[in-house]
mmCIF file of C-alpha atoms in Angstrom:
data_model
loop_
_atom_site.group_PDB
_atom_site.id
_atom_site.type_symbol
_atom_site.label_atom_id
_atom_site.label_comp_id
_atom_site.label_asym_id
_atom_site.label_seq_id
_atom_site.Cartn_x
_atom_site.Cartn_y
_atom_site.Cartn_z
ATOM 1 C CA MET U 1 75.984 93.009 98.351
ATOM 2 C CA SER U 2 78.436 95.740 97.581
ATOM 3 C CA ASP U 3 77.081 98.683 95.626
ATOM 4 C CA ALA U 4 80.548 99.622 94.447
ATOM 5 C CA VAL U 5 81.100 99.465 90.693
ATOM 6 C CA LEU U 6 84.420 98.739 89.033
ATOM 7 C CA PRO U 7 86.000 101.578 87.089
ATOM 8 C CA SER U 8 85.310 101.226 83.385
ATOM 9 C CA HIS U 9 87.593 99.366 81.031
ATOM 10 C CA ARG U 10 88.396 102.739 79.410
ATOM 11 C CA GLU U 11 89.358 104.313 82.764
ATOM 12 C CA ILE U 12 91.727 101.463 83.569
ATOM 13 C CA ARG U 13 93.178 101.453 80.055
ATOM 14 C CA SER U 14 93.778 105.198 80.318
ATOM 15 C CA GLU U 15 95.616 104.829 83.626
ATOM 16 C CA ILE U 16 97.652 101.901 82.263
ATOM 17 C CA ASP U 17 98.670 104.059 79.298
ATOM 18 C CA ARG U 18 99.552 106.964 81.595
ATOM 19 C CA LEU U 19 101.759 104.690 83.734
ATOM 20 C CA GLY U 20 103.323 103.014 80.698
ATOM 21 C CA LEU U 21 102.349 99.498 81.765
ATOM 22 C CA GLY U 22 102.553 96.984 78.972
ATOM 23 C CA LEU U 23 99.307 95.071 79.310
ATOM 24 C CA ASP U 24 95.599 95.220 78.600
ATOM 25 C CA ALA U 25 93.086 96.449 81.187
ATOM 26 C CA SER U 26 91.295 93.090 81.262
ATOM 27 C CA GLU U 27 94.571 91.218 81.645
ATOM 28 C CA LEU U 28 95.559 93.497 84.534
ATOM 29 C CA HIS U 29 92.221 92.906 86.257
ATOM 30 C CA GLY U 30 92.561 89.166 85.669
ATOM 31 C CA SER U 31 96.067 89.234 87.179
ATOM 32 C CA LEU U 32 94.812 91.061 90.242
ATOM 33 C CA CYS U 33 91.831 88.739 90.684
ATOM 34 C CA GLY U 34 93.956 85.637 90.161
ATOM 35 C CA TYR U 35 96.403 86.855 92.783
ATOM 36 C CA LEU U 36 93.613 87.581 95.255
ATOM 37 C CA CYS U 37 91.846 84.272 94.486
ATOM 38 C CA GLY U 38 95.085 82.354 94.999
ATOM 39 C CA GLY U 39 95.478 83.786 98.495
ATOM 40 C CA GLY U 40 97.917 86.548 97.658
ATOM 41 C CA GLN U 41 98.204 89.250 100.244
ATOM 42 C CA ALA U 42 98.413 92.712 98.797
ATOM 43 C CA GLU U 43 97.651 96.221 99.840
ATOM 44 C CA PRO U 44 95.928 98.733 97.590
ATOM 45 C CA ARG U 45 99.142 100.733 97.269
ATOM 46 C CA GLY U 46 101.521 97.835 96.548
ATOM 47 C CA TRP U 47 99.704 95.310 94.435
ATOM 48 C CA LEU U 48 101.376 96.226 91.143
ATOM 49 C CA ASP U 49 104.740 95.520 92.793
ATOM 50 C CA ARG U 50 103.510 92.210 94.197
ATOM 51 C CA LEU U 51 102.338 91.110 90.768
ATOM 52 C CA ALA U 52 105.690 92.174 89.282
ATOM 53 C CA ILE U 53 103.843 94.442 86.854
ATOM 54 C CA ALA U 54 105.408 97.760 87.727
ATOM 55 C CA GLU U 55 108.130 98.065 90.307
ATOM 56 C CA GLY U 56 107.647 101.149 92.434
ATOM 57 C CA ALA U 57 104.322 102.025 90.817
ATOM 58 C CA HIS U 58 102.609 102.182 94.198
ATOM 59 C CA GLY U 59 103.686 105.791 94.506
ATOM 60 C CA VAL U 60 102.699 106.761 90.972
ATOM 61 C CA HIS U 61 98.934 106.771 91.266
ATOM 62 C CA GLY U 62 96.747 108.506 93.811
ATOM 63 C CA GLU U 63 94.536 107.069 96.508
ATOM 64 C CA ASP U 64 91.404 107.475 94.425
ATOM 65 C CA SER U 65 92.974 106.423 91.143
ATOM 66 C CA ALA U 66 91.143 103.991 88.891
ATOM 67 C CA LEU U 67 93.706 101.291 89.727
ATOM 68 C CA GLU U 68 93.269 101.760 93.469
ATOM 69 C CA ARG U 69 89.473 101.639 93.088
ATOM 70 C CA MET U 70 89.770 98.531 90.919
ATOM 71 C CA PHE U 71 91.821 96.826 93.631
ATOM 72 C CA ARG U 72 89.483 97.800 96.456
ATOM 73 C CA ILE U 73 86.264 96.973 94.624
ATOM 74 C CA SER U 74 87.584 93.671 93.245
ATOM 75 C CA ALA U 75 88.599 92.549 96.742
ATOM 76 C CA GLU U 76 85.158 93.556 98.081
ATOM 77 C CA GLN U 77 83.354 91.762 95.256
ATOM 78 C CA LEU U 78 85.322 88.541 95.741
ATOM 79 C CA ASN U 79 84.295 88.535 99.402
ATOM 80 C CA ASP U 80 80.674 89.440 98.636
ATOM 81 C CA PRO U 81 78.376 86.702 100.004
ATOM 82 C CA ASP U 82 75.860 87.594 97.270
ATOM 83 C CA PHE U 83 78.388 86.688 94.528
ATOM 84 C CA GLY U 84 78.545 90.228 93.141
ATOM 85 C CA PHE U 85 81.952 89.645 91.550
ATOM 86 C CA GLU U 86 82.342 90.933 87.984
ATOM 87 C CA LEU U 87 84.999 90.757 85.305
ATOM 88 C CA LEU U 88 86.497 93.937 83.876
ATOM 89 C CA LEU U 89 85.793 93.626 80.163
ATOM 90 C CA PRO U 90 85.073 96.165 77.424
ATOM 91 C CA GLY U 91 81.466 97.312 77.200
ATOM 92 C CA ASP U 92 78.879 96.105 74.722
ATOM 93 C CA ASP U 93 79.826 98.985 72.425
ATOM 94 C CA ALA U 94 83.117 97.156 71.662
ATOM 95 C CA SER U 95 83.154 94.598 68.884
ATOM 96 C CA LEU U 96 82.598 90.928 69.613
ATOM 97 C CA GLY U 97 86.227 90.261 68.711
ATOM 98 C CA GLN U 98 87.508 92.910 71.130
ATOM 99 C CA ARG U 99 85.347 91.583 73.960
ATOM 100 C CA ALA U 100 86.333 87.971 73.272
ATOM 101 C CA ASP U 101 90.041 88.847 73.099
ATOM 102 C CA ALA U 102 89.684 90.739 76.374
ATOM 103 C CA LEU U 103 88.100 87.697 78.022
ATOM 104 C CA LEU U 104 91.009 85.519 76.888
ATOM 105 C CA ALA U 105 93.459 88.159 78.166
ATOM 106 C CA TRP U 106 91.565 88.248 81.495
ATOM 107 C CA CYS U 107 91.971 84.469 81.773
ATOM 108 C CA ARG U 108 95.699 84.623 80.962
ATOM 109 C CA GLY U 109 96.185 87.321 83.576
ATOM 110 C CA PHE U 110 94.150 85.353 86.104
ATOM 111 C CA LEU U 111 96.255 82.233 85.619
ATOM 112 C CA GLY U 112 99.486 84.183 86.098
ATOM 113 C CA GLY U 113 98.288 85.953 89.223
ATOM 114 C CA PHE U 114 96.773 82.784 90.645
ATOM 115 C CA GLY U 115 99.964 80.800 90.103
ATOM 116 C CA LEU U 116 102.049 83.549 91.663
ATOM 117 C CA ALA U 117 99.931 83.556 94.830
ATOM 118 C CA SER U 118 98.962 79.907 95.204
ATOM 119 C CA GLY U 119 102.153 78.160 94.152
ATOM 120 C CA ALA U 120 102.468 74.857 92.342
ATOM 121 C CA ASN U 121 100.023 72.802 94.428
ATOM 122 C CA PRO U 122 97.127 74.915 95.677
ATOM 123 C CA PRO U 123 94.585 73.239 97.993
ATOM 124 C CA LEU U 124 91.835 72.754 95.404
ATOM 125 C CA SER U 125 88.734 70.614 95.413
ATOM 126 C CA ALA U 126 88.248 68.391 92.368
ATOM 127 C CA GLU U 127 85.678 70.875 91.016
ATOM 128 C CA ALA U 128 88.020 73.850 91.466
ATOM 129 C CA GLY U 129 90.882 71.904 89.867
ATOM 130 C CA GLU U 130 88.697 71.265 86.819
ATOM 131 C CA ALA U 131 87.687 74.931 86.725
ATOM 132 C CA LEU U 132 91.357 75.967 86.783
ATOM 133 C CA ASP U 133 92.112 73.551 83.933
ATOM 134 C CA ASP U 134 89.156 74.962 81.981
ATOM 135 C CA LEU U 135 90.435 78.504 82.502
ATOM 136 C CA GLY U 136 93.736 77.369 81.007
ATOM 137 C CA ARG U 137 91.960 75.949 77.965
ATOM 138 C CA ILE U 138 89.963 79.153 77.537
ATOM 139 C CA ALA U 139 93.091 81.293 77.822
ATOM 140 C CA ALA U 140 94.793 79.226 75.109
ATOM 141 C CA SER U 141 91.801 79.291 72.747
ATOM 142 C CA GLN U 142 91.906 80.436 69.151
ATOM 143 C CA LEU U 143 88.645 82.147 68.269
ATOM 144 C CA SER U 144 86.701 82.363 65.055
ATOM 145 C CA TYR U 145 83.500 84.264 64.454
ATOM 146 C CA ASP U 146 81.127 82.445 62.149
ATOM 147 C CA ASP U 147 77.677 83.182 63.551
ATOM 148 C CA PRO U 148 77.504 86.580 65.314
ATOM 149 C CA GLU U 149 74.297 85.856 67.237
ATOM 150 C CA ALA U 150 75.441 82.448 68.460
ATOM 151 C CA ASP U 151 78.913 83.857 69.164
ATOM 152 C CA GLU U 152 77.404 86.597 71.366
ATOM 153 C CA ASP U 153 75.528 83.961 73.378
ATOM 154 C CA ALA U 154 78.625 81.767 73.636
ATOM 155 C CA LEU U 155 80.743 84.692 74.831
ATOM 156 C CA ALA U 156 78.186 85.538 77.532
ATOM 157 C CA GLU U 157 78.141 81.904 78.697
ATOM 158 C CA ILE U 158 81.927 81.655 78.772
ATOM 159 C CA ALA U 159 82.237 84.960 80.663
ATOM 160 C CA GLU U 160 79.753 83.681 83.255
ATOM 161 C CA PHE U 161 81.667 80.414 83.570
ATOM 162 C CA VAL U 162 84.919 82.349 84.087
ATOM 163 C CA ARG U 163 83.272 84.554 86.727
ATOM 164 C CA VAL U 164 81.958 81.538 88.655
ATOM 165 C CA ALA U 165 85.278 79.662 88.290
ATOM 166 C CA ALA U 166 87.136 82.614 89.827
ATOM 167 C CA MET U 167 84.735 82.666 92.778
ATOM 168 C CA LEU U 168 85.108 78.889 93.216
ATOM 169 C CA LEU U 169 88.902 79.177 93.275
ATOM 170 C CA HIS U 170 88.654 82.075 95.731
ATOM 171 C CA GLY U 171 86.445 79.908 97.923
ATOM 172 C CA ASP U 172 88.947 77.037 97.971
ATOM 173 C CA CYS U 173 92.103 79.096 98.451
ATOM 174 C CA VAL U 174 90.898 82.048 100.545
ATOM 175 C CA LEU U 175 87.477 81.603 102.106
ATOM 176 C CA GLY U 176 87.949 77.927 103.066
ATOM 177 C CA PRO U 177 91.238 78.478 104.908
ATOM 178 C CA ARG U 178 89.851 81.639 106.499
ATOM 179 C CA HIS U 179 86.803 79.692 107.746
ATOM 180 C CA ARG U 180 88.968 76.813 109.070
ATOM 181 C CA GLN U 181 91.211 79.322 110.846
ATOM 182 C CA ARG U 182 88.213 80.820 112.656
ATOM 183 C CA LEU U 183 87.156 77.350 113.820
ATOM 184 C CA HIS U 184 90.487 76.752 115.588
#
């Protein structure tokens, strides 16, 4: 298992603001993870270009910038055999609404990045196809907060589902083909 920890939501948000990118930190992480899970090939210095987020931004941030670390650590976590992958979401000090909105933004970003990398007909198992459909439903959700304690539990369950769905899609589109390629 990788010991590397993603930069914080605040660090990524700060770098996004500095670069003038027009999206949320969670959405950016979701876009990156979707692209990687869909089989997209990117380098740490060119992934913003590949995702059509910021043309020419690969020269704007340094080698040890929060965005570069986010790329490197996310790629490592997706390939972690111990399933150490994590979503970049605001911390527990953020309100329930902020964390829930960030999860929906992460899902929207993931779907965009995944579609960009995998194309219209990715090679998905039935289970992964259902997970992708579920991510779409989550991304399109309208939230209400009626019972804070139950809502906290529901948010934790949905975040875990999203995390596992991303790993499942990565397995179908990246790890499976990689494994088949080694067999031939």
